[in-house]
Amino acid sequence: MWRAARKRARADWLAEIHAGLSDGDTNEIIVPGEQGSVHIRVTREDVDHFLEAQRKRLKWQARFYQSVVVALACGIGVVILDVFHNEIEEIVASDQYATIEAERDSIERALALYTEFTRDIVAEHHGELSTRLGELGTNTSTVVRASAATTGTGGLTSRTEGVGQVLGEHVDTNTAQNLHEIARVEEFFERLPGAEPLRGSHLTSGFGMREHPVTGHVVPHRGIDLVSWEQPTILAAGPGEVTFAGERGKSGNMVTIDHGSAIESLYLHLDSIAVEKGQYVAAGEALGVMGDTGETDGAHLHYEVRVAGKHLDPRDVFEVISHVDENR
């Protein structure tokens, strides 16, 4: 500020000198000093030239300072714009997050409403499947344990992550357990062998206690006996892996198929075998030919179905699978 005041004082002084000079004449200005006085001859035109030079210099300085100010302003503007850009991005992200949160809330409300309505339906379906298993001579616990013991089946979904987290938040424990068991039972029914092992056959002996045709003793008959002279080819009742194919004592030539979920089908007394151990077979694929090998009183197929080592009546299996298929 003192420089500005000094410039104003100098400008006023020159203005006073300019006003005191005569037009067109040379004037003498006396400047006193310590060594004496100095006489300077100057005209009004000289002062005008000096003042004009001063104005030009001041004008150039003003433009320079203006350019510096503009450059600084632009630099600050870039910084400010960058800050605003980041803030805008944060705001947009926040809006997007709010939208996602709103959608998530809507989905959660829908899930809560859905599970509320479906809880009874799940329980009812679970009860129906349990009834079907009871008709087979087994139960839900046995099937679930057998399925869990099968390689690659897995257990109940974790309730702390993924789909399990959704279940944990919106589905009560009992319903979640029912859903888990329904999945296992449905898988069990999918694997259960339901195709005819001997086409065009008729039943000669059913499942249960009976008098053995050779020994005469009353013993449990763990399968059913089928005969078909017109189509004696034995067929796989379901897809699976052959775990045994060969001669086995009183059973004669026998084939065993593992269908998964601890389900097995057994074919006894074959005249010949067309598969080997480790082979994967499809439902309806030929396993051999009906025969009378082993302890038997005539050619027939003895057919068994086992779940976790427990024998089921094959006729019940056929009936239950037929009923399940009708409801799908």
Tab-separated table of C-alpha atoms in Angstrom:
chain	number	residue	atom	x	y	z
A	1	MET	CA	0.000	0.000	0.000
A	2	TRP	CA	2.904	2.375	0.678
A	3	ARG	CA	4.060	1.880	-2.938
A	4	ALA	CA	0.650	2.824	-4.269
A	5	ALA	CA	0.616	5.942	-2.063
A	6	ARG	CA	4.120	6.824	-3.286
A	7	LYS	CA	3.003	6.519	-6.929
A	8	ARG	CA	-0.042	8.680	-6.281
A	9	ALA	CA	2.177	11.330	-4.568
A	10	ARG	CA	4.598	11.299	-7.521
A	11	ALA	CA	1.759	11.597	-10.007
A	12	ASP	CA	0.295	14.554	-8.084
A	13	TRP	CA	3.699	16.278	-7.984
A	14	LEU	CA	4.199	15.893	-11.733
A	15	ALA	CA	0.679	17.143	-12.334
A	16	GLU	CA	1.459	20.271	-10.321
A	17	ILE	CA	4.665	20.879	-12.329
A	18	HIS	CA	2.785	20.273	-15.583
A	19	ALA	CA	0.139	22.803	-14.594
A	20	GLY	CA	2.807	25.444	-13.759
A	21	LEU	CA	4.678	25.232	-17.087
A	22	SER	CA	4.055	27.588	-19.957
A	23	ASP	CA	2.849	26.202	-23.291
A	24	GLY	CA	5.562	26.125	-25.964
A	25	ASP	CA	8.246	27.799	-23.800
A	26	THR	CA	11.232	26.236	-22.121
A	27	ASN	CA	10.878	26.415	-18.391
A	28	GLU	CA	13.553	26.104	-15.776
A	29	ILE	CA	13.034	23.960	-12.728
A	30	ILE	CA	15.347	24.508	-9.775
A	31	VAL	CA	15.978	21.351	-7.668
A	32	PRO	CA	17.789	22.126	-4.386
A	33	GLY	CA	20.301	19.601	-2.964
A	34	GLU	CA	23.103	19.209	-0.408
A	35	GLN	CA	25.734	20.227	-3.003
A	36	GLY	CA	23.722	23.184	-4.219
A	37	SER	CA	20.856	23.746	-6.607
A	38	VAL	CA	20.354	22.035	-9.976
A	39	HIS	CA	18.668	23.910	-12.815
A	40	ILE	CA	16.666	21.685	-15.191
A	41	ARG	CA	15.230	23.096	-18.422
A	42	VAL	CA	11.983	21.379	-19.331
A	43	THR	CA	8.979	22.085	-21.484
A	44	ARG	CA	5.373	21.111	-20.940
A	45	GLU	CA	5.748	18.681	-23.873
A	46	ASP	CA	8.615	16.907	-22.036
A	47	VAL	CA	6.399	16.333	-19.049
A	48	ASP	CA	3.608	15.074	-21.331
A	49	HIS	CA	6.006	12.542	-22.915
A	50	PHE	CA	7.156	11.385	-19.484
A	51	LEU	CA	3.608	11.019	-18.189
A	52	GLU	CA	2.589	9.107	-21.354
A	53	ALA	CA	5.531	6.697	-20.895
A	54	GLN	CA	4.515	6.213	-17.296
A	55	ARG	CA	0.911	5.408	-18.327
A	56	LYS	CA	2.114	2.866	-20.913
A	57	ARG	CA	4.407	1.180	-18.381
A	58	LEU	CA	1.631	1.057	-15.788
A	59	LYS	CA	-0.795	-0.286	-18.402
A	60	TRP	CA	1.679	-3.092	-19.370
A	61	GLN	CA	2.195	-3.957	-15.702
A	62	ALA	CA	-1.565	-4.065	-15.203
A	63	ARG	CA	-1.961	-6.468	-18.129
A	64	PHE	CA	0.866	-8.640	-16.809
A	65	TYR	CA	-0.660	-8.794	-13.350
A	66	GLN	CA	-4.059	-9.498	-14.921
A	67	SER	CA	-2.595	-12.422	-16.889
A	68	VAL	CA	-0.998	-13.790	-13.744
A	69	VAL	CA	-4.291	-13.467	-11.898
A	70	VAL	CA	-6.184	-15.172	-14.756
A	71	ALA	CA	-3.651	-18.022	-14.874
A	72	LEU	CA	-3.905	-18.478	-11.128
A	73	ALA	CA	-7.673	-18.350	-11.354
A	74	CYS	CA	-7.647	-20.997	-14.096
A	75	GLY	CA	-5.373	-23.196	-12.039
A	76	ILE	CA	-7.543	-22.798	-9.000
A	77	GLY	CA	-10.578	-23.399	-11.208
A	78	VAL	CA	-9.149	-26.698	-12.432
A	79	VAL	CA	-8.523	-27.776	-8.865
A	80	ILE	CA	-12.018	-26.701	-7.841
A	81	LEU	CA	-13.576	-28.476	-10.827
A	82	ASP	CA	-11.616	-31.607	-10.005
A	83	VAL	CA	-12.863	-31.461	-6.429
A	84	PHE	CA	-16.425	-30.916	-7.664
A	85	HIS	CA	-16.012	-33.792	-10.126
A	86	ASN	CA	-14.971	-36.110	-7.316
A	87	GLU	CA	-17.833	-34.899	-5.181
A	88	ILE	CA	-20.275	-35.389	-8.071
A	89	GLU	CA	-18.975	-38.920	-8.571
A	90	GLU	CA	-19.481	-39.574	-4.896
A	91	ILE	CA	-22.997	-38.174	-5.094
A	92	VAL	CA	-23.785	-40.325	-8.145
A	93	ALA	CA	-22.330	-43.338	-6.429
A	94	SER	CA	-24.388	-42.506	-3.399
A	95	ASP	CA	-27.542	-42.257	-5.534
A	96	GLN	CA	-26.729	-45.553	-7.210
A	97	TYR	CA	-26.104	-47.111	-3.835
A	98	ALA	CA	-29.406	-45.729	-2.591
A	99	THR	CA	-31.136	-47.195	-5.652
A	100	ILE	CA	-29.498	-50.567	-5.075
A	101	GLU	CA	-30.446	-50.413	-1.426
A	102	ALA	CA	-34.027	-49.576	-2.363
A	103	GLU	CA	-34.149	-52.486	-4.812
A	104	ARG	CA	-32.631	-54.786	-2.198
A	105	ASP	CA	-35.230	-53.658	0.330
A	106	SER	CA	-37.995	-54.366	-2.198
A	107	ILE	CA	-36.594	-57.812	-2.894
A	108	GLU	CA	-36.318	-58.531	0.819
A	109	ARG	CA	-39.931	-57.469	1.376
A	110	ALA	CA	-41.004	-59.648	-1.555
A	111	LEU	CA	-39.035	-62.572	-0.177
A	112	ALA	CA	-40.499	-62.104	3.268
A	113	LEU	CA	-44.010	-62.000	1.818
A	114	TYR	CA	-43.304	-64.972	-0.434
A	115	THR	CA	-41.903	-67.114	2.356
A	116	GLU	CA	-44.859	-66.202	4.547
A	117	PHE	CA	-47.268	-67.557	1.943
A	118	THR	CA	-45.156	-70.562	0.989
A	119	ARG	CA	-44.286	-71.786	4.499
A	120	ASP	CA	-47.450	-73.883	4.716
A	121	ILE	CA	-47.068	-75.064	1.113
A	122	VAL	CA	-43.509	-76.227	1.834
A	123	ALA	CA	-44.656	-78.051	4.951
A	124	GLU	CA	-47.505	-79.695	3.042
A	125	HIS	CA	-45.244	-80.842	0.216
A	126	HIS	CA	-42.703	-82.145	2.716
A	127	GLY	CA	-45.469	-84.154	4.360
A	128	GLU	CA	-46.604	-85.604	1.034
A	129	LEU	CA	-43.089	-86.744	0.157
A	130	SER	CA	-42.644	-88.241	3.618
A	131	THR	CA	-45.876	-90.189	3.087
A	132	ARG	CA	-44.592	-91.509	-0.238
A	133	LEU	CA	-41.371	-92.634	1.433
A	134	GLY	CA	-43.409	-94.351	4.121
A	135	GLU	CA	-45.292	-96.241	1.405
A	136	LEU	CA	-41.932	-97.472	0.158
A	137	GLY	CA	-40.986	-98.747	3.586
A	138	THR	CA	-38.410	-96.045	4.302
A	139	ASN	CA	-38.444	-92.518	5.745
A	140	THR	CA	-37.105	-89.015	5.215
A	141	SER	CA	-34.254	-89.323	7.719
A	142	THR	CA	-32.939	-92.474	6.053
A	143	VAL	CA	-33.096	-90.910	2.592
A	144	VAL	CA	-31.411	-87.673	3.712
A	145	ARG	CA	-28.617	-89.542	5.484
A	146	ALA	CA	-28.155	-91.828	2.476
A	147	SER	CA	-28.010	-88.839	0.135
A	148	ALA	CA	-25.503	-87.034	2.366
A	149	ALA	CA	-23.292	-90.129	2.359
A	150	THR	CA	-23.241	-90.183	-1.451
A	151	THR	CA	-20.157	-88.551	-2.969
A	152	GLY	CA	-20.845	-85.011	-4.191
A	153	THR	CA	-24.271	-84.690	-2.602
A	154	GLY	CA	-23.355	-82.203	0.130
A	155	GLY	CA	-25.272	-81.104	3.192
A	156	LEU	CA	-27.529	-78.275	4.300
A	157	THR	CA	-26.709	-74.940	2.675
A	158	SER	CA	-24.699	-72.534	4.847
A	159	ARG	CA	-27.011	-69.898	6.350
A	160	THR	CA	-24.258	-67.267	6.531
A	161	GLU	CA	-23.372	-66.704	2.877
A	162	GLY	CA	-24.824	-66.790	-0.633
A	163	VAL	CA	-28.259	-68.343	-0.956
A	164	GLY	CA	-27.913	-69.598	2.602
A	165	GLN	CA	-27.756	-65.991	3.817
A	166	VAL	CA	-31.079	-65.243	2.118
A	167	LEU	CA	-32.559	-68.349	3.717
A	168	GLY	CA	-31.157	-67.310	7.062
A	169	GLU	CA	-32.697	-63.836	6.832
A	170	HIS	CA	-36.127	-64.700	5.433
A	171	VAL	CA	-36.851	-68.378	6.073
A	172	ASP	CA	-37.339	-69.850	9.518
A	173	THR	CA	-35.169	-72.790	10.521
A	174	ASN	CA	-37.954	-75.382	10.230
A	175	THR	CA	-38.900	-74.277	6.701
A	176	ALA	CA	-35.247	-74.172	5.648
A	177	GLN	CA	-34.816	-77.725	6.943
A	178	ASN	CA	-37.944	-78.821	5.069
A	179	LEU	CA	-36.618	-77.263	1.859
A	180	HIS	CA	-33.322	-79.064	2.316
A	181	GLU	CA	-35.042	-82.402	2.899
A	182	ILE	CA	-37.426	-81.859	-0.018
A	183	ALA	CA	-34.434	-81.331	-2.312
A	184	ARG	CA	-32.854	-84.561	-1.086
A	185	VAL	CA	-36.079	-86.569	-1.400
A	186	GLU	CA	-36.761	-85.184	-4.875
A	187	GLU	CA	-33.243	-86.205	-5.850
A	188	PHE	CA	-33.912	-89.633	-4.332
A	189	PHE	CA	-37.052	-90.091	-6.445
A	190	GLU	CA	-35.146	-88.979	-9.536
A	191	ARG	CA	-32.554	-91.704	-8.939
A	192	LEU	CA	-35.004	-94.430	-7.916
A	193	PRO	CA	-35.145	-97.101	-10.673
A	194	GLY	CA	-38.646	-97.158	-12.132
A	195	ALA	CA	-38.312	-98.826	-15.531
A	196	GLU	CA	-39.388	-102.419	-16.182
A	197	PRO	CA	-36.438	-104.802	-15.805
A	198	LEU	CA	-38.224	-107.471	-17.866
A	199	ARG	CA	-40.743	-106.386	-20.485
A	200	GLY	CA	-43.918	-108.352	-21.057
A	201	SER	CA	-43.359	-110.215	-17.790
A	202	HIS	CA	-45.736	-111.582	-15.195
A	203	LEU	CA	-45.191	-111.893	-11.458
A	204	THR	CA	-44.577	-115.401	-10.093
A	205	SER	CA	-43.601	-114.510	-6.510
A	206	GLY	CA	-44.053	-111.304	-4.518
A	207	PHE	CA	-42.098	-109.489	-1.815
A	208	GLY	CA	-42.249	-110.669	1.816
A	209	MET	CA	-42.358	-113.902	3.758
A	210	ARG	CA	-42.897	-117.062	1.682
A	211	GLU	CA	-42.071	-120.754	1.479
A	212	HIS	CA	-38.826	-121.222	-0.411
A	213	PRO	CA	-39.532	-123.248	-3.595
A	214	VAL	CA	-36.376	-125.355	-3.169
A	215	THR	CA	-35.830	-125.723	0.608
A	216	GLY	CA	-39.470	-125.477	1.689
A	217	HIS	CA	-38.519	-123.156	4.554
A	218	VAL	CA	-40.502	-120.005	5.268
A	219	VAL	CA	-38.050	-117.198	4.676
A	220	PRO	CA	-38.217	-113.530	3.669
A	221	HIS	CA	-38.301	-112.987	-0.068
A	222	ARG	CA	-36.439	-109.676	-0.498
A	223	GLY	CA	-37.452	-109.071	-4.102
A	224	ILE	CA	-39.963	-110.155	-6.733
A	225	ASP	CA	-39.768	-112.916	-9.337
A	226	LEU	CA	-40.644	-112.094	-12.933
A	227	VAL	CA	-40.917	-114.307	-16.004
A	228	SER	CA	-41.074	-113.359	-19.689
A	229	TRP	CA	-40.503	-116.034	-22.318
A	230	GLU	CA	-41.150	-113.725	-25.256
A	231	GLN	CA	-38.741	-110.957	-24.141
A	232	PRO	CA	-36.187	-112.629	-21.834
A	233	THR	CA	-33.618	-109.797	-22.043
A	234	ILE	CA	-32.935	-108.252	-18.633
A	235	LEU	CA	-32.889	-104.436	-18.700
A	236	ALA	CA	-31.463	-101.844	-16.308
A	237	ALA	CA	-34.365	-100.357	-14.324
A	238	GLY	CA	-32.497	-97.049	-14.039
A	239	PRO	CA	-29.197	-95.385	-14.950
A	240	GLY	CA	-26.152	-96.096	-12.841
A	241	GLU	CA	-22.827	-97.827	-12.443
A	242	VAL	CA	-22.427	-101.602	-12.476
A	243	THR	CA	-20.804	-102.498	-9.158
A	244	PHE	CA	-20.992	-106.286	-9.574
A	245	ALA	CA	-21.360	-108.535	-12.615
A	246	GLY	CA	-20.642	-112.234	-12.134
A	247	GLU	CA	-21.557	-115.491	-10.386
A	248	ARG	CA	-22.462	-115.358	-6.677
A	249	GLY	CA	-23.460	-118.669	-5.066
A	250	LYS	CA	-27.198	-119.212	-4.629
A	251	SER	CA	-27.909	-115.981	-6.529
A	252	GLY	CA	-26.324	-117.448	-9.661
A	253	ASN	CA	-25.233	-114.930	-12.280
A	254	MET	CA	-25.976	-111.540	-10.785
A	255	VAL	CA	-25.697	-107.871	-11.738
A	256	THR	CA	-25.812	-105.001	-9.217
A	257	ILE	CA	-26.262	-101.338	-10.222
A	258	ASP	CA	-25.546	-98.321	-8.028
A	259	HIS	CA	-28.001	-95.515	-8.876
A	260	GLY	CA	-26.648	-92.996	-6.366
A	261	SER	CA	-28.208	-91.739	-3.116
A	262	ALA	CA	-27.473	-95.209	-1.666
A	263	ILE	CA	-29.971	-96.839	-4.089
A	264	GLU	CA	-29.147	-100.212	-5.642
A	265	SER	CA	-30.974	-102.595	-7.972
A	266	LEU	CA	-30.080	-106.319	-8.161
A	267	TYR	CA	-30.754	-108.820	-10.953
A	268	LEU	CA	-30.334	-112.531	-10.038
A	269	HIS	CA	-30.297	-115.931	-11.759
A	270	LEU	CA	-29.285	-114.609	-15.199
A	271	ASP	CA	-28.418	-117.117	-17.888
A	272	SER	CA	-25.767	-114.752	-19.292
A	273	ILE	CA	-24.343	-111.328	-18.420
A	274	ALA	CA	-23.824	-108.554	-21.013
A	275	VAL	CA	-22.108	-105.919	-18.814
A	276	GLU	CA	-19.048	-105.709	-16.609
A	277	LYS	CA	-18.109	-104.075	-13.312
A	278	GLY	CA	-17.423	-100.348	-13.544
A	279	GLN	CA	-19.555	-99.893	-16.646
A	280	TYR	CA	-22.138	-97.085	-16.682
A	281	VAL	CA	-25.521	-98.144	-18.042
A	282	ALA	CA	-28.593	-96.168	-19.069
A	283	ALA	CA	-32.155	-97.041	-18.116
A	284	GLY	CA	-33.396	-99.814	-20.419
A	285	GLU	CA	-29.902	-100.975	-21.392
A	286	ALA	CA	-29.452	-104.764	-21.702
A	287	LEU	CA	-27.747	-106.462	-18.736
A	288	GLY	CA	-28.117	-110.068	-19.790
A	289	VAL	CA	-30.720	-112.817	-20.348
A	290	MET	CA	-33.215	-114.396	-17.957
A	291	GLY	CA	-32.022	-117.773	-16.656
A	292	ASP	CA	-32.104	-120.352	-13.832
A	293	THR	CA	-28.542	-120.170	-12.454
A	294	GLY	CA	-28.020	-120.524	-8.706
A	295	GLU	CA	-30.590	-121.915	-6.280
A	296	THR	CA	-33.868	-121.845	-8.211
A	297	ASP	CA	-36.623	-124.136	-9.457
A	298	GLY	CA	-36.851	-122.603	-12.945
A	299	ALA	CA	-35.853	-119.734	-15.214
A	300	HIS	CA	-36.936	-116.300	-13.982
A	301	LEU	CA	-35.576	-112.929	-12.902
A	302	HIS	CA	-35.283	-112.225	-9.202
A	303	TYR	CA	-35.294	-108.428	-8.941
A	304	GLU	CA	-34.442	-106.392	-5.814
A	305	VAL	CA	-34.256	-102.722	-4.837
A	306	ARG	CA	-32.238	-101.605	-1.806
A	307	VAL	CA	-31.860	-98.211	-0.107
A	308	ALA	CA	-28.954	-97.901	2.312
A	309	GLY	CA	-28.913	-101.697	2.532
A	310	LYS	CA	-32.641	-101.995	3.309
A	311	HIS	CA	-34.799	-103.918	0.821
A	312	LEU	CA	-37.881	-102.248	-0.656
A	313	ASP	CA	-40.775	-103.921	-2.408
A	314	PRO	CA	-40.099	-103.228	-6.147
A	315	ARG	CA	-43.840	-103.074	-6.819
A	316	ASP	CA	-44.165	-100.229	-4.305
A	317	VAL	CA	-41.258	-98.496	-6.029
A	318	PHE	CA	-43.011	-98.748	-9.398
A	319	GLU	CA	-46.267	-97.439	-7.925
A	320	VAL	CA	-44.709	-94.531	-6.016
A	321	ILE	CA	-42.590	-93.434	-8.982
A	322	SER	CA	-45.667	-93.581	-11.197
A	323	HIS	CA	-47.577	-91.407	-8.704
A	324	VAL	CA	-44.699	-88.900	-8.424
A	325	ASP	CA	-44.425	-88.664	-12.213
A	326	GLU	CA	-48.155	-87.948	-12.500
A	327	ASN	CA	-47.837	-84.989	-10.124
A	328	ARG	CA	-44.881	-83.379	-11.901
